[in-house]
Short mmCIF file of C-alpha atoms and ligand atoms in Angstrom, two decimals:
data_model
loop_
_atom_site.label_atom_id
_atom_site.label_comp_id
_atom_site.label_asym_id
_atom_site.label_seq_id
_atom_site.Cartn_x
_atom_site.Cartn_y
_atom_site.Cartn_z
CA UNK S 387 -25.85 -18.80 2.68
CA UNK S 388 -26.02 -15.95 0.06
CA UNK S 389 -22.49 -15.79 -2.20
CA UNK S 390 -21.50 -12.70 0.13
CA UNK S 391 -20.87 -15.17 2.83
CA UNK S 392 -19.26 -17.68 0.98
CA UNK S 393 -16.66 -14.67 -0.05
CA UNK S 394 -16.11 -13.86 3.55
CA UNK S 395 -15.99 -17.06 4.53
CA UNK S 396 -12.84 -17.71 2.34
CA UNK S 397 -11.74 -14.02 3.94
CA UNK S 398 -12.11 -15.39 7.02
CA UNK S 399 -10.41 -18.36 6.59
CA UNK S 400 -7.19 -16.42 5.98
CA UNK S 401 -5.80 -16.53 9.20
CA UNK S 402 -6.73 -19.69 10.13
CA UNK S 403 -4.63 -20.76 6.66
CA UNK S 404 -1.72 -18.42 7.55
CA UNK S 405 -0.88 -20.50 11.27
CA UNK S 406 -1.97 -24.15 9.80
CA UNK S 407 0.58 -23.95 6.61
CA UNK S 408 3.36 -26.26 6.92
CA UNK S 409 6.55 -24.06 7.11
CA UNK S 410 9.04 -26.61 6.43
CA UNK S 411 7.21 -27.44 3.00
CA UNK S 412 6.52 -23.58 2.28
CA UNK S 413 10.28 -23.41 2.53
CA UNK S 414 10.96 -26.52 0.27
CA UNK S 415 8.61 -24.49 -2.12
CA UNK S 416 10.36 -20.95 -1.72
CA UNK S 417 14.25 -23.17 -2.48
CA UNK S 418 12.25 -25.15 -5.29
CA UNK S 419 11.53 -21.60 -6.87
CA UNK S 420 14.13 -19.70 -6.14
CA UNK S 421 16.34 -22.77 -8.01
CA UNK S 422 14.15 -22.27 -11.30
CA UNK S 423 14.19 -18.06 -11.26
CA UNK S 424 18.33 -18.64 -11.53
CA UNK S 425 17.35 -20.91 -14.50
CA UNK S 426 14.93 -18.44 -16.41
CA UNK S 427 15.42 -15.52 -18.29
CA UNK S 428 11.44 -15.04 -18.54
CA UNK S 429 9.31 -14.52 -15.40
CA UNK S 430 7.99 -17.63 -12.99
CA UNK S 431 4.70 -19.06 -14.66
CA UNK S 432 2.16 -20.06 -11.71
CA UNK S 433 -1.11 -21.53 -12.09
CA UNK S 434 -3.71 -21.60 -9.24
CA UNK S 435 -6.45 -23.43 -9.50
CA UNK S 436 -9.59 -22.50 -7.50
CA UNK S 437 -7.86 -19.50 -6.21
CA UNK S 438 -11.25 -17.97 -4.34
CA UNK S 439 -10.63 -14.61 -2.88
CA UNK S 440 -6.78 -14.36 -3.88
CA UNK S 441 -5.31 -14.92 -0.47
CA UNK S 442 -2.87 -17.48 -2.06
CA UNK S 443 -0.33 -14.49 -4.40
CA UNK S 444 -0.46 -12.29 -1.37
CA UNK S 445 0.69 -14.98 1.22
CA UNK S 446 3.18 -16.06 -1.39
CA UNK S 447 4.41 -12.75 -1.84
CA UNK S 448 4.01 -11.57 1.74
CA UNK S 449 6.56 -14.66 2.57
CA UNK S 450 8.66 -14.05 -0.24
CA UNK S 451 8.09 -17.25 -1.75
CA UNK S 452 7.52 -15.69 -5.11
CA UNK S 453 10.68 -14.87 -7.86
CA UNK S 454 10.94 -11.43 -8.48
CA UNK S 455 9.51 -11.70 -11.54
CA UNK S 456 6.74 -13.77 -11.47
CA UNK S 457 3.56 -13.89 -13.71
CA UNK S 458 0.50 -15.81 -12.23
CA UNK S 459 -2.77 -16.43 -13.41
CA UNK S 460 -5.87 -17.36 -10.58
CA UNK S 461 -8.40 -19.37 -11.80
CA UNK S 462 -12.24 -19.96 -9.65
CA UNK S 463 -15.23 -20.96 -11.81
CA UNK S 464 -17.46 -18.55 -9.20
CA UNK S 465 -17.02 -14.96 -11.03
CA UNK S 466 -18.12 -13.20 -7.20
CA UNK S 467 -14.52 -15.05 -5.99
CA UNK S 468 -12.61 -13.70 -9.08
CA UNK S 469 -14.49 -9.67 -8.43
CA UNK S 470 -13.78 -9.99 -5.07
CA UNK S 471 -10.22 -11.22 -5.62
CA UNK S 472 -9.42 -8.26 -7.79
CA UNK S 473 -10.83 -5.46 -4.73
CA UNK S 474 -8.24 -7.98 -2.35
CA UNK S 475 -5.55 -7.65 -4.84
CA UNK S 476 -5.82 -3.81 -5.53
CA UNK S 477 -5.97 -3.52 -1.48
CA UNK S 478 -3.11 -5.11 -0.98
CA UNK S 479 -1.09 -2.41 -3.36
CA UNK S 480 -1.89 -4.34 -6.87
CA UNK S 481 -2.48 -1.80 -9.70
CA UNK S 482 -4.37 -2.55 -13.19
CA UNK S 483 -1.84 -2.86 -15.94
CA UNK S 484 -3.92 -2.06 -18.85
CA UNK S 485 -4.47 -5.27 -19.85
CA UNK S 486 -6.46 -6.82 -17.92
CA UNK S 487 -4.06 -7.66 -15.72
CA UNK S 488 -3.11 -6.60 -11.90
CA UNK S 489 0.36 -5.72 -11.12
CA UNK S 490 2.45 -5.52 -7.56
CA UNK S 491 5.37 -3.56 -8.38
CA UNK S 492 8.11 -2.80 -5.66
CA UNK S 493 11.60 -4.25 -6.42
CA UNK S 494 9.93 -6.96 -7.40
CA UNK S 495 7.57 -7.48 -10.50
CA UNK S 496 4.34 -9.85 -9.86
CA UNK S 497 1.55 -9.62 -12.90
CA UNK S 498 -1.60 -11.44 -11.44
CA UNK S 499 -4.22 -12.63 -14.14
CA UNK S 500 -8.04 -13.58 -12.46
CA UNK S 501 -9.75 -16.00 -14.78
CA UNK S 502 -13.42 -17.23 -13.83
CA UNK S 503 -13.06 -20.44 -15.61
CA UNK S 504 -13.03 -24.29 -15.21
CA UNK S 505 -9.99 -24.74 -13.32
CA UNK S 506 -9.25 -27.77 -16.40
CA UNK S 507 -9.90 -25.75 -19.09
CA UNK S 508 -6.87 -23.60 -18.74
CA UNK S 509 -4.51 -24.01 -21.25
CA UNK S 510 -0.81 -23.30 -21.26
CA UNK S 511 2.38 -24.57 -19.69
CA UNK S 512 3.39 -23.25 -15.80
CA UNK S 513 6.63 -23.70 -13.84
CA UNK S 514 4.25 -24.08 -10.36
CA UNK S 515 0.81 -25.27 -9.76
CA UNK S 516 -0.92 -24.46 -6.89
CA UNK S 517 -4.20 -25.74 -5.89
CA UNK S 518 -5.26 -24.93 -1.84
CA UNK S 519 -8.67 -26.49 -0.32
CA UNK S 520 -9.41 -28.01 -4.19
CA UNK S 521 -8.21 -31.43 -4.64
CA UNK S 522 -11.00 -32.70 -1.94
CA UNK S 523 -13.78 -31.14 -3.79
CA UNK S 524 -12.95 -33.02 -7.02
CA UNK S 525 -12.09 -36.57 -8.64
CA UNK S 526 -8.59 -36.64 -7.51
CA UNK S 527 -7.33 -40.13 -9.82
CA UNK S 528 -9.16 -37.56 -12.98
CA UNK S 529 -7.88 -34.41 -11.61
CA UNK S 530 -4.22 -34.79 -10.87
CA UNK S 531 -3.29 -36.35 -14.58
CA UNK S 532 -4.92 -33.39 -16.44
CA UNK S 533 -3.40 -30.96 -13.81
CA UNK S 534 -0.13 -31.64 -14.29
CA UNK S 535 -0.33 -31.60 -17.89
CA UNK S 536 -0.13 -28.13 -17.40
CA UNK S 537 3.39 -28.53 -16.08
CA UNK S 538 6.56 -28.08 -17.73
CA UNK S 539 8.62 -31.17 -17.19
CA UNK S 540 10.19 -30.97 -13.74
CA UNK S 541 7.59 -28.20 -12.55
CA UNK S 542 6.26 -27.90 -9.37
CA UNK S 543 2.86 -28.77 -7.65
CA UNK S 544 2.09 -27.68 -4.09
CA UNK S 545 -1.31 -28.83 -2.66
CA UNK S 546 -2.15 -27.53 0.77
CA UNK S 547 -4.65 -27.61 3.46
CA UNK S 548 -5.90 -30.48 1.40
CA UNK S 549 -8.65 -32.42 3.98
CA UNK S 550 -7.75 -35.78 5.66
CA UNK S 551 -10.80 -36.91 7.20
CA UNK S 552 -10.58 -35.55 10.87
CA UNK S 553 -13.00 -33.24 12.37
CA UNK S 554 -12.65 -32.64 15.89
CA UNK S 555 -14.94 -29.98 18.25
CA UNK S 556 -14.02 -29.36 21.75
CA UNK S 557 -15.66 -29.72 24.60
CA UNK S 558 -16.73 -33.62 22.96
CA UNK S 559 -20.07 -34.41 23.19
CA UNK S 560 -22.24 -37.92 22.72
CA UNK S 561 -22.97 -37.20 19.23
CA UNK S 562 -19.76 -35.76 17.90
CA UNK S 563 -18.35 -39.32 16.61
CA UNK S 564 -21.31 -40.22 14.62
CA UNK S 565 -21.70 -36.58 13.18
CA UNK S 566 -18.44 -36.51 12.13
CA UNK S 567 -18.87 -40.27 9.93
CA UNK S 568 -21.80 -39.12 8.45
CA UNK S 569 -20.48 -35.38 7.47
CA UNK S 570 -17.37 -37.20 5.76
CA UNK S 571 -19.38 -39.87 4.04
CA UNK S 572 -21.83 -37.26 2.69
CA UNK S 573 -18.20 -35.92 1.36
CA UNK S 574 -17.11 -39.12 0.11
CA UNK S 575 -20.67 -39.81 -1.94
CA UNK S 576 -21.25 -36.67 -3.93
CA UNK S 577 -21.18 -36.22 -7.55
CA UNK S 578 -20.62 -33.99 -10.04
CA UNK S 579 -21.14 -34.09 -13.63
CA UNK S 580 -21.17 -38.19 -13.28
CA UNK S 581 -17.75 -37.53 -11.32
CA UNK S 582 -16.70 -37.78 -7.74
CA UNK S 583 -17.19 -34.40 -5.92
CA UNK S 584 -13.91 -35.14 -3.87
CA UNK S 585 -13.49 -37.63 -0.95
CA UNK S 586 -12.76 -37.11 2.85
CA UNK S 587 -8.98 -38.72 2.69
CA UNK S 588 -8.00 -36.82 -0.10
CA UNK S 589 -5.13 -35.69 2.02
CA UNK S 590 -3.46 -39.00 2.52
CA UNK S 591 -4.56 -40.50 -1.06
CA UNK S 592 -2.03 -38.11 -2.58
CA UNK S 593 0.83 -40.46 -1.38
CA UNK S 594 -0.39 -42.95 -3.94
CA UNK S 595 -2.16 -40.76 -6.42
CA UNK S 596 0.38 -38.66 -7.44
CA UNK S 597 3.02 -41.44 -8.45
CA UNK S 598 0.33 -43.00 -10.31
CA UNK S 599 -0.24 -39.46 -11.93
CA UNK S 600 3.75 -39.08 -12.91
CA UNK S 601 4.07 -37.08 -9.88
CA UNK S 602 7.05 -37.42 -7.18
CA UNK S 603 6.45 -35.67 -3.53
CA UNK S 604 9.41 -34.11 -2.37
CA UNK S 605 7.59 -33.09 0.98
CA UNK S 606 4.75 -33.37 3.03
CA UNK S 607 2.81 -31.66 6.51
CA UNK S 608 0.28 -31.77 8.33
CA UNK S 609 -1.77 -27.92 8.25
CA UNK S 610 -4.30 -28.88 10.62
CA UNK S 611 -7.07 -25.51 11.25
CA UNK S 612 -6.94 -25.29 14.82
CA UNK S 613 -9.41 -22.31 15.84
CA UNK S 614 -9.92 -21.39 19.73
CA UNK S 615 -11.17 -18.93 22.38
CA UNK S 616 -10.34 -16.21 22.05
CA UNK S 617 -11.17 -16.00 18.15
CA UNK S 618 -9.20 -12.95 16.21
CA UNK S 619 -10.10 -11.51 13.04
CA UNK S 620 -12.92 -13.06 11.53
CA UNK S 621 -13.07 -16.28 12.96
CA UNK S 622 -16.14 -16.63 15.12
CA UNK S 623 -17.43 -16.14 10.97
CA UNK S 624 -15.54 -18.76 10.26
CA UNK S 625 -16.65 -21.48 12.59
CA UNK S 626 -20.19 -20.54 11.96
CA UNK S 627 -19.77 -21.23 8.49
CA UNK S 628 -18.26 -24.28 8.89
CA UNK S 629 -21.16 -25.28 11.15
CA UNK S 630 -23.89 -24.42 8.91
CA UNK S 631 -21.62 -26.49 6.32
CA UNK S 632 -21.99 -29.72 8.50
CA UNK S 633 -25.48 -28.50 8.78
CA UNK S 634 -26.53 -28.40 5.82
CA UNK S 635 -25.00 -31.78 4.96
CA UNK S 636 -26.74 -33.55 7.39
CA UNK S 637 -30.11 -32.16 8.33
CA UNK S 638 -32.88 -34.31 7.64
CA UNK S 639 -30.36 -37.03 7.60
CA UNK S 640 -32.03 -40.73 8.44
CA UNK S 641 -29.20 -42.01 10.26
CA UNK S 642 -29.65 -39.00 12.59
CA UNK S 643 -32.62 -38.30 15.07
CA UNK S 644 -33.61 -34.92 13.91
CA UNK S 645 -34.06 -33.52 17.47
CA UNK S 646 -30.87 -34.81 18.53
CA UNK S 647 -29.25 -33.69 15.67
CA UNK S 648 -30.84 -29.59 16.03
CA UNK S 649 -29.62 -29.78 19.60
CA UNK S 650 -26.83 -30.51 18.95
CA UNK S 651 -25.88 -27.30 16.36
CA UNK S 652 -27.65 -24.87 18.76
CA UNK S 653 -25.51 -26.36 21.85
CA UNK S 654 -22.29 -25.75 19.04
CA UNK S 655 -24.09 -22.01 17.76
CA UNK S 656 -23.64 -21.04 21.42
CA UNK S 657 -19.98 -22.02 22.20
CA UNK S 658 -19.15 -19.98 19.26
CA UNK S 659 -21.42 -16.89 20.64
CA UNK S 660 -19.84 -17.38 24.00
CA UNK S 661 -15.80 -17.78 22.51
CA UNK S 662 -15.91 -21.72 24.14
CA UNK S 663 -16.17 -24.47 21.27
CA UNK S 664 -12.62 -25.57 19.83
CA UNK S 665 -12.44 -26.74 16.15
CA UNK S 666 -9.73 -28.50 14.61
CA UNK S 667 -10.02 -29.91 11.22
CA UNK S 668 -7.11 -32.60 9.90
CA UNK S 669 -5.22 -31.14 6.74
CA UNK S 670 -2.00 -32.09 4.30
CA UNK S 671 -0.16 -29.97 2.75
CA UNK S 672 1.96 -31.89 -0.41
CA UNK S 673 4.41 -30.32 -2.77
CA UNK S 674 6.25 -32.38 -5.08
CA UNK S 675 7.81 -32.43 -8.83
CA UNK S 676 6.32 -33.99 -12.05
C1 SAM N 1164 -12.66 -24.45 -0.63
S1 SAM N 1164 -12.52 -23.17 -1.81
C2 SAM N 1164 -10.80 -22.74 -1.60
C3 SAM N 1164 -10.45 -21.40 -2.19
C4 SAM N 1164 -9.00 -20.99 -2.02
N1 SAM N 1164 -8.09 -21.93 -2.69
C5 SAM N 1164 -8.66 -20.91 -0.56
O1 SAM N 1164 -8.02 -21.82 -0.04
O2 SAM N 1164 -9.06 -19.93 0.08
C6 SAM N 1164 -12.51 -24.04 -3.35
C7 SAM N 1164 -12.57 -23.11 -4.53
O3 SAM N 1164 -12.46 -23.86 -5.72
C8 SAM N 1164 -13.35 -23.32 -6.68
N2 SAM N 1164 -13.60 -24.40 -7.65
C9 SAM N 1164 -14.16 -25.62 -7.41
N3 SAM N 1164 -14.15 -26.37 -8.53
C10 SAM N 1164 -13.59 -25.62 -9.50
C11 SAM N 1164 -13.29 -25.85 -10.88
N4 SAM N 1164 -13.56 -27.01 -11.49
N5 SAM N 1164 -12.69 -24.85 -11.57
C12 SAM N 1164 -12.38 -23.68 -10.98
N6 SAM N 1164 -12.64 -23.41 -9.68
C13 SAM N 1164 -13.23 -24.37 -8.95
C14 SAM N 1164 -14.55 -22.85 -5.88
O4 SAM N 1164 -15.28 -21.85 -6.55
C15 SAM N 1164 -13.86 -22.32 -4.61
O5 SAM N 1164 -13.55 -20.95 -4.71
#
């Protein structure tokens, strides 16, 4: 997969986002915010971490979750996320500001700053953390303490389409079960840096990690991806990348007979040419206080 894909991928996987997100806790977060911009005389600081593509301030502001005045800075340690974030952002009516930064200016007043950086590097203090897809690719008990150090006292975390170990395709077939145990363990076992590289139940490990953090959730969803025939936008893209994903993970595996294993991607590369193969992958979405 060249870095190209990976940035359409995360394109692609806008839509699929936009139907999966838990209203009822996107509206908890829109009150929770709305609360704090009566509070402040200075703009809304948010903080995403492992913002890709910049889908996240343009949902947010699309939805009119964000304060009028808000200032946000996007952090991704891949710089081809953070260049292709800026194009989204100027496409979607953001202007440069001079300074580095991008600005959306209607009646309302959002400043967007793209960092490439190590998403716990960043310093400063935020009103709202956001991390999306990211807590399942890292050490969550490391990760959550150091992330909400970045939080003022009583700020806000919201954590969605965080992965809870289900991956379902439709029509089943003989091997799905066993493909599915072995793509989530691969999950569960790699490293990074002599650190977890995220676990498969990251999703429902957040009910216990987060107290233990100094966090309190205040409320929780499922955001499930459920993709099916007929595929809009860009999400025959989609499922093929999430295919080559599992395939990547497991080829050559030696709990799987190769043969069986090749047989069955091709059978699942040709639902997806044809518009027949359902994917649904299990998801949380968290928000809470520190
Ligand atoms: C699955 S993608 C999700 C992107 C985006 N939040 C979304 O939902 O479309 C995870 C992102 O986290 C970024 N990432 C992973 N670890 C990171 C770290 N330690 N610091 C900053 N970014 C990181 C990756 O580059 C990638 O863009």
């Amino acid at each position: 997969m060249s870095g190209n894909d990976f940035q359409r991928y995360l394109h692609a996987k806008r839509t699929v986002d936009d139907r999966a997100l838990d209203r009822r806790v996107l509206d908890r977060l829109a009150a929770a915010l709305s609360d704090r911009a009566r509070e402040l005389s200075e703009p809304l600081r948010v903080l995403e971490v492992g913002a890709g593509v910049g889908t996240m301030p343009t949902r947010l502001l699309d939805r009119g979750v964000l304060p009028d005045r808000t200032r946000y800075v996007a952090v991704d340690e891949r710089p081809e996320n953070v260049a292709a974030a800026r194009d989204y952002l100027r496409e979607r009516g953001f202007d440069g500001n001079g300074n580095g930064t991008l600005r959306y200016d209607d009646d309302r007043t959002i400043d967007v700053e793209l960092v490439v950086g190590d998403a716990f590097g960043i310093e400063g203090e935020y009103d709202l953390l956001i991390g999306q897809a990211f807590l399942d690719l890292v050490d969550l008990s490391w990760a959550l303490p150091r992330l909400f150090d970045r939080l003022r006292s009583g700020g806000t975390f919201y954590f969605p389409i965080t992965f809870d170990g289900g991956t379902i395709f439709v029509p089943e077939l003989e091997l799905d079960d066993r493909i599915a145990e072995l793509y989530h363990r691969d999950m569960d076992e790699r490293t990074r840096d002599g650190r977890s590289a995220g676990h498969s139940r990251t999703g429902r490990r957040l009910f216990s990690r987060v107290p233990e953090a100094g966090g309190e959730i205040l409320a929780a969803g499922s955001s499930d991806w459920v993709v099916h025939p007929s595929y809009p936008a860009d999400e025959a893209f989609f499922l093929r990348h999430i295919l080559g994903t599992i395939e990547g993970a497991l080829s050559g595996h030696q709990e799987l007979d190769d043969a069986a294993f090749d047989a069955w991607v091709e059978t699942r590369r040709g639902q997806i040419e044809r518009e027949e193969l359902t994917y649904v992958a299990h998801q949380l979405d968290v928000l809470g206080r520190v």
